[in-house]
XYZ file of N, CA and C in Angstrom:
414
model
N 85.351 19.339 -53.005
C 84.011 19.899 -53.026
C 83.255 19.352 -54.230
N 82.115 18.745 -54.001
C 81.296 18.198 -55.074
C 80.322 19.261 -55.583
N 80.125 19.261 -56.876
C 79.183 20.188 -57.495
C 78.007 19.363 -57.991
N 76.805 19.705 -57.580
C 75.612 18.942 -57.953
C 75.414 18.935 -59.462
N 75.052 17.760 -59.987
C 74.737 17.638 -61.402
C 75.938 17.458 -62.309
N 77.132 17.332 -61.749
C 78.303 17.145 -62.601
C 78.417 15.690 -63.043
N 79.088 15.490 -64.160
C 79.348 14.144 -64.665
C 80.611 14.174 -65.519
N 81.109 13.004 -65.852
C 82.310 12.881 -66.668
C 81.952 12.299 -68.025
N 82.422 12.933 -69.074
C 82.261 12.412 -70.422
C 83.588 11.773 -70.819
N 83.544 10.492 -71.178
C 84.747 9.733 -71.490
C 84.739 9.375 -72.973
N 85.881 9.589 -73.632
C 86.030 9.208 -75.039
C 87.441 8.671 -75.228
N 87.559 7.324 -75.302
C 88.846 6.660 -75.489
C 88.783 5.834 -76.769
N 89.794 5.957 -77.625
C 89.820 5.229 -78.893
C 91.120 4.458 -79.044
N 91.042 3.372 -79.780
C 92.196 2.565 -80.139
C 91.935 1.990 -81.518
N 92.848 1.211 -82.028
C 92.692 0.615 -83.352
C 91.498 -0.328 -83.359
N 90.435 0.067 -84.012
C 89.240 -0.768 -84.115
C 88.316 -0.757 -82.921
N 88.558 0.086 -81.937
C 87.709 0.101 -80.745
C 87.517 1.522 -80.232
N 86.317 1.777 -79.721
C 85.989 3.067 -79.123
C 85.256 2.801 -77.818
N 85.653 3.517 -76.775
C 84.949 3.444 -75.502
C 84.498 4.858 -75.180
N 83.199 5.094 -75.298
C 82.666 6.435 -75.060
C 81.421 6.329 -74.203
N 81.237 7.327 -73.316
C 80.057 7.330 -72.479
C 80.130 8.366 -71.390
N 79.119 8.370 -70.534
C 79.053 9.295 -69.421
C 79.114 8.521 -68.118
N 79.867 9.045 -67.137
C 80.051 8.368 -65.855
C 79.909 9.361 -64.715
N 79.406 8.893 -63.574
C 79.261 9.747 -62.401
C 80.541 9.823 -61.594
N 81.372 8.777 -61.667
C 82.584 8.731 -60.855
C 83.767 8.275 -61.696
N 84.878 8.989 -61.585
C 86.137 8.623 -62.233
C 87.241 8.766 -61.193
N 88.074 7.735 -61.073
C 89.218 7.824 -60.166
C 90.438 7.226 -60.857
N 91.606 7.537 -60.329
C 92.841 7.001 -60.883
C 93.470 7.884 -61.931
N 93.143 9.159 -61.944
C 93.776 10.094 -62.886
C 95.116 10.540 -62.295
N 95.934 9.553 -61.985
C 97.209 9.797 -61.334
C 98.348 9.536 -62.304
N 99.530 9.936 -61.896
C 100.751 9.597 -62.611
C 101.857 9.487 -61.583
N 102.610 8.414 -61.644
C 103.706 8.199 -60.708
C 104.954 7.849 -61.499
N 106.050 8.508 -61.161
C 107.305 8.342 -61.890
C 108.391 7.891 -60.926
N 109.204 6.937 -61.353
C 110.354 6.500 -60.576
C 111.611 7.187 -61.099
N 112.473 7.592 -60.180
C 113.751 8.203 -60.539
C 114.879 7.416 -59.898
N 115.981 7.431 -60.552
C 117.192 6.837 -60.001
C 118.079 7.980 -59.541
N 118.584 7.893 -58.320
C 119.425 8.949 -57.765
C 120.889 8.570 -57.975
N 121.638 9.517 -58.515
C 123.047 9.295 -58.785
C 123.822 10.478 -58.235
N 124.831 10.189 -57.409
C 125.644 11.256 -56.844
C 127.101 11.009 -57.219
N 127.708 11.999 -57.844
C 129.126 11.894 -58.196
C 129.978 12.176 -56.975
N 131.145 11.576 -56.925
C 132.049 11.802 -55.807
C 132.424 13.270 -55.684
N 132.368 13.794 -54.477
C 132.727 15.187 -54.229
C 131.607 16.178 -54.471
N 130.455 15.718 -54.967
C 129.331 16.611 -55.228
C 128.314 16.500 -54.094
N 127.842 17.653 -53.628
C 126.830 17.656 -52.572
C 125.408 17.560 -53.128
N 125.271 17.655 -54.429
C 123.946 17.688 -55.051
C 123.732 16.434 -55.888
N 122.752 15.608 -55.526
C 122.499 14.406 -56.333
C 121.820 14.772 -57.649
N 121.998 13.921 -58.614
C 121.311 14.063 -59.902
C 120.207 13.013 -59.957
N 119.086 13.401 -60.498
C 117.957 12.484 -60.631
C 117.787 12.135 -62.096
N 117.762 10.841 -62.377
C 117.568 10.364 -63.734
C 116.230 9.646 -63.820
N 115.485 9.950 -64.854
C 114.195 9.322 -65.090
C 114.403 7.816 -65.286
N 113.658 7.001 -64.557
C 113.767 5.551 -64.677
C 112.603 5.003 -65.495
N 111.368 5.179 -65.018
C 110.172 4.777 -65.764
C 108.918 5.265 -65.039
N 107.783 5.108 -65.695
C 106.514 5.450 -65.069
C 105.881 4.172 -64.527
N 105.118 4.318 -63.468
C 104.410 3.181 -62.885
C 102.982 3.176 -63.415
N 102.501 2.021 -63.870
C 101.116 1.949 -64.339
C 100.135 2.316 -63.227
N 99.073 3.004 -63.599
C 98.028 3.414 -62.677
C 96.713 2.756 -63.085
N 95.760 2.741 -62.179
C 94.464 2.138 -62.467
C 93.401 3.216 -62.576
N 92.786 3.318 -63.747
C 91.703 4.266 -64.004
C 90.382 3.520 -63.804
N 89.491 4.070 -62.977
C 88.222 3.412 -62.672
C 87.074 4.334 -63.071
N 86.205 3.835 -63.940
C 85.002 4.554 -64.379
C 83.812 3.841 -63.747
N 82.971 4.598 -63.010
C 81.865 3.957 -62.301
C 80.533 4.642 -62.598
N 79.472 3.839 -62.471
C 78.090 4.291 -62.572
C 77.859 5.127 -63.824
N 77.893 4.460 -64.960
C 77.728 5.203 -66.195
C 76.958 4.460 -67.245
N 76.909 5.074 -68.411
C 76.267 4.503 -69.581
C 77.252 4.618 -70.733
N 77.566 3.483 -71.370
C 78.432 3.484 -72.539
C 77.572 3.777 -73.751
N 77.949 4.792 -74.513
C 77.121 5.223 -75.644
C 77.550 4.626 -76.974
N 78.725 3.970 -77.016
C 79.136 3.313 -78.255
C 78.527 1.917 -78.281
N 78.280 1.411 -79.457
C 77.583 0.142 -79.610
C 78.464 -1.004 -79.125
N 78.109 -1.588 -77.988
C 78.729 -2.792 -77.463
C 80.260 -2.749 -77.443
N 80.840 -1.592 -77.164
C 82.292 -1.458 -77.195
C 82.981 -2.234 -76.088
N 82.373 -2.329 -74.920
C 82.976 -3.073 -73.825
C 83.051 -4.554 -74.179
N 81.997 -5.091 -74.795
C 82.001 -6.496 -75.212
C 83.076 -6.748 -76.262
N 83.260 -5.809 -77.174
C 84.301 -5.931 -78.198
C 85.686 -5.943 -77.547
N 85.923 -5.032 -76.600
C 87.208 -4.984 -75.913
C 87.449 -6.260 -75.108
N 86.432 -6.762 -74.418
C 86.579 -7.995 -73.641
C 86.847 -9.186 -74.558
N 86.181 -9.253 -75.709
C 86.419 -10.343 -76.664
C 87.859 -10.321 -77.161
N 88.395 -9.128 -77.399
C 89.783 -9.017 -77.840
C 90.744 -9.488 -76.752
N 90.468 -9.122 -75.489
C 91.311 -9.557 -74.372
C 91.246 -11.078 -74.235
N 90.056 -11.666 -74.400
C 89.905 -13.118 -74.314
C 90.686 -13.842 -75.405
N 90.931 -13.171 -76.521
C 91.711 -13.753 -77.618
C 93.196 -13.429 -77.502
N 93.582 -12.808 -76.385
C 94.991 -12.514 -76.170
C 95.463 -11.193 -76.740
N 94.533 -10.348 -77.174
C 94.895 -9.046 -77.736
C 94.444 -7.940 -76.786
N 95.281 -6.970 -76.610
C 94.903 -5.805 -75.816
C 95.444 -4.576 -76.515
N 94.545 -3.780 -77.052
C 94.986 -2.593 -77.776
C 94.979 -1.383 -76.847
N 95.977 -0.519 -76.971
C 96.000 0.677 -76.129
C 94.925 1.673 -76.557
N 94.282 2.265 -75.575
C 93.275 3.289 -75.812
C 93.839 4.639 -75.383
N 93.467 5.677 -76.084
C 93.876 7.039 -75.731
C 92.701 7.961 -75.980
N 92.616 9.029 -75.189
C 91.523 9.975 -75.382
C 91.394 10.933 -74.227
N 90.162 11.410 -74.022
C 89.938 12.447 -73.023
C 88.851 12.046 -72.025
N 88.969 12.637 -70.846
C 87.931 12.567 -69.824
C 87.617 14.007 -69.469
N 86.353 14.396 -69.629
C 85.953 15.787 -69.439
C 84.947 15.875 -68.293
N 85.247 16.716 -67.307
C 84.302 17.009 -66.235
C 83.361 18.089 -66.738
N 82.051 17.801 -66.700
C 81.048 18.770 -67.159
C 80.103 19.116 -66.025
N 79.644 20.370 -66.021
C 78.686 20.787 -65.001
C 77.281 20.369 -65.411
N 76.287 20.745 -64.619
C 74.903 20.333 -64.872
C 74.342 20.897 -66.169
N 74.984 21.929 -66.726
C 74.544 22.509 -68.001
C 75.289 21.914 -69.188
N 76.232 20.998 -68.928
C 77.013 20.387 -70.000
C 78.234 21.190 -70.409
N 78.576 22.202 -69.621
C 79.747 23.032 -69.917
C 81.003 22.350 -69.371
N 82.028 22.156 -70.220
C 83.276 21.540 -69.745
C 83.951 22.409 -68.686
N 84.391 21.768 -67.603
C 85.071 22.468 -66.512
C 86.537 22.077 -66.396
N 86.870 20.827 -66.743
C 88.255 20.351 -66.662
C 88.403 19.167 -67.603
N 89.559 19.064 -68.268
C 89.811 17.974 -69.197
C 91.121 17.277 -68.856
N 91.114 15.950 -68.911
C 92.315 15.142 -68.740
C 92.524 14.326 -70.008
N 93.757 14.155 -70.416
C 94.094 13.303 -71.551
C 94.752 12.042 -71.015
N 94.244 10.901 -71.442
C 94.754 9.602 -70.998
C 95.414 8.925 -72.187
N 96.588 8.329 -71.947
C 97.293 7.610 -73.014
C 97.667 6.214 -72.525
N 97.723 5.275 -73.452
C 98.171 3.918 -73.148
C 97.294 3.170 -72.172
N 95.979 3.304 -72.270
C 95.059 2.610 -71.355
C 94.675 1.246 -71.929
N 94.678 0.225 -71.062
C 94.289 -1.135 -71.448
C 93.194 -1.611 -70.507
N 92.185 -2.263 -71.074
C 91.072 -2.782 -70.275
C 91.576 -3.854 -69.308
N 91.229 -3.691 -68.035
C 91.634 -4.652 -67.006
C 90.433 -5.443 -66.493
N 89.326 -4.735 -66.243
C 88.174 -5.398 -65.626
C 86.892 -4.666 -65.998
N 85.836 -5.444 -66.149
C 84.505 -4.883 -66.389
C 83.533 -5.544 -65.420
N 82.776 -4.738 -64.707
C 81.742 -5.236 -63.813
C 80.425 -4.683 -64.332
N 79.567 -5.566 -64.799
C 78.295 -5.143 -65.373
C 77.282 -4.759 -64.314
N 76.160 -4.225 -64.754
C 75.121 -3.804 -63.807
C 74.384 -5.014 -63.251
N 73.705 -4.792 -62.139
C 72.816 -5.832 -61.632
C 71.637 -5.918 -62.594
N 71.183 -7.127 -62.838
C 70.051 -7.294 -63.753
C 68.781 -6.820 -63.072
N 68.139 -5.832 -63.703
C 66.949 -5.215 -63.129
C 66.104 -4.736 -64.299
N 64.842 -5.112 -64.321
C 63.980 -4.749 -65.450
C 63.726 -3.247 -65.538
N 64.001 -2.504 -64.474
C 63.824 -1.052 -64.486
C 65.091 -0.300 -64.888
N 66.138 -1.035 -65.267
C 67.420 -0.416 -65.578
C 67.728 -0.595 -67.061
N 68.354 0.419 -67.661
C 68.730 0.336 -69.070
C 69.770 -0.763 -69.261
N 69.687 -1.491 -70.362
C 70.590 -2.613 -70.585
C 72.017 -2.176 -70.891
N 72.229 -0.929 -71.263
C 73.579 -0.469 -71.582
C 74.282 0.167 -70.399
N 73.635 0.232 -69.245
C 74.254 0.821 -68.064
C 75.381 -0.081 -67.573
N 76.455 0.520 -67.089
C 77.574 -0.240 -66.544
C 77.846 0.224 -65.121
N 78.372 -0.679 -64.319
C 78.675 -0.330 -62.944
C 80.123 0.118 -62.783
N 81.049 -0.582 -63.483
C 82.461 -0.286 -63.265
C 83.305 -0.786 -64.437
N 84.207 0.053 -64.904
C 85.204 -0.330 -65.906
C 86.556 0.072 -65.336
N 87.495 -0.878 -65.318
C 88.841 -0.597 -64.817
C 89.828 -0.716 -65.967
N 90.696 0.268 -66.075
C 91.735 0.274 -67.101
C 93.088 0.538 -66.441
N 94.139 -0.022 -67.014
C 95.496 0.290 -66.559
C 96.047 1.290 -67.568
N 96.727 2.355 -67.069
C 97.284 3.357 -67.977
C 98.626 3.833 -67.462
N 99.372 4.487 -68.327
C 100.715 4.947 -67.988
C 100.769 6.427 -67.627
N 99.643 7.025 -67.414
C 99.645 8.416 -66.988
C 98.640 9.252 -67.756
N 98.370 10.401 -67.218
C 97.452 11.338 -67.852
C 97.970 12.745 -67.602
N 97.469 13.650 -68.377
C 97.863 15.054 -68.215
C 96.712 15.955 -68.572
């Protein structure tokens, strides 16, 4: 169920970089875990052992980044072979700005940036899509 006027406030930080802004759409707040099944001889009950987490894709769409040129800074670092992990929060807010739900994201790395279409009626800091890979959220 969609609530009119809601938006997501995103604040992710890493060493020397901040990604903050407001977005209309956020997807990929998932977490997937792999387990290894082990059954001892004579036991009817298998044991599950944690194996690892599977990376997920976090997608931020139709928003405005409020930090000064942070996406360009992150892309420049990736172009130089550096990718710093980002961690922070994503907050769902209602039309009055009241927080309704919060997610914490850890270990996010910039994967893709799709800029806005060039239009003289559009703000230059608007972004269309930011994709990050992360190891889970809670």
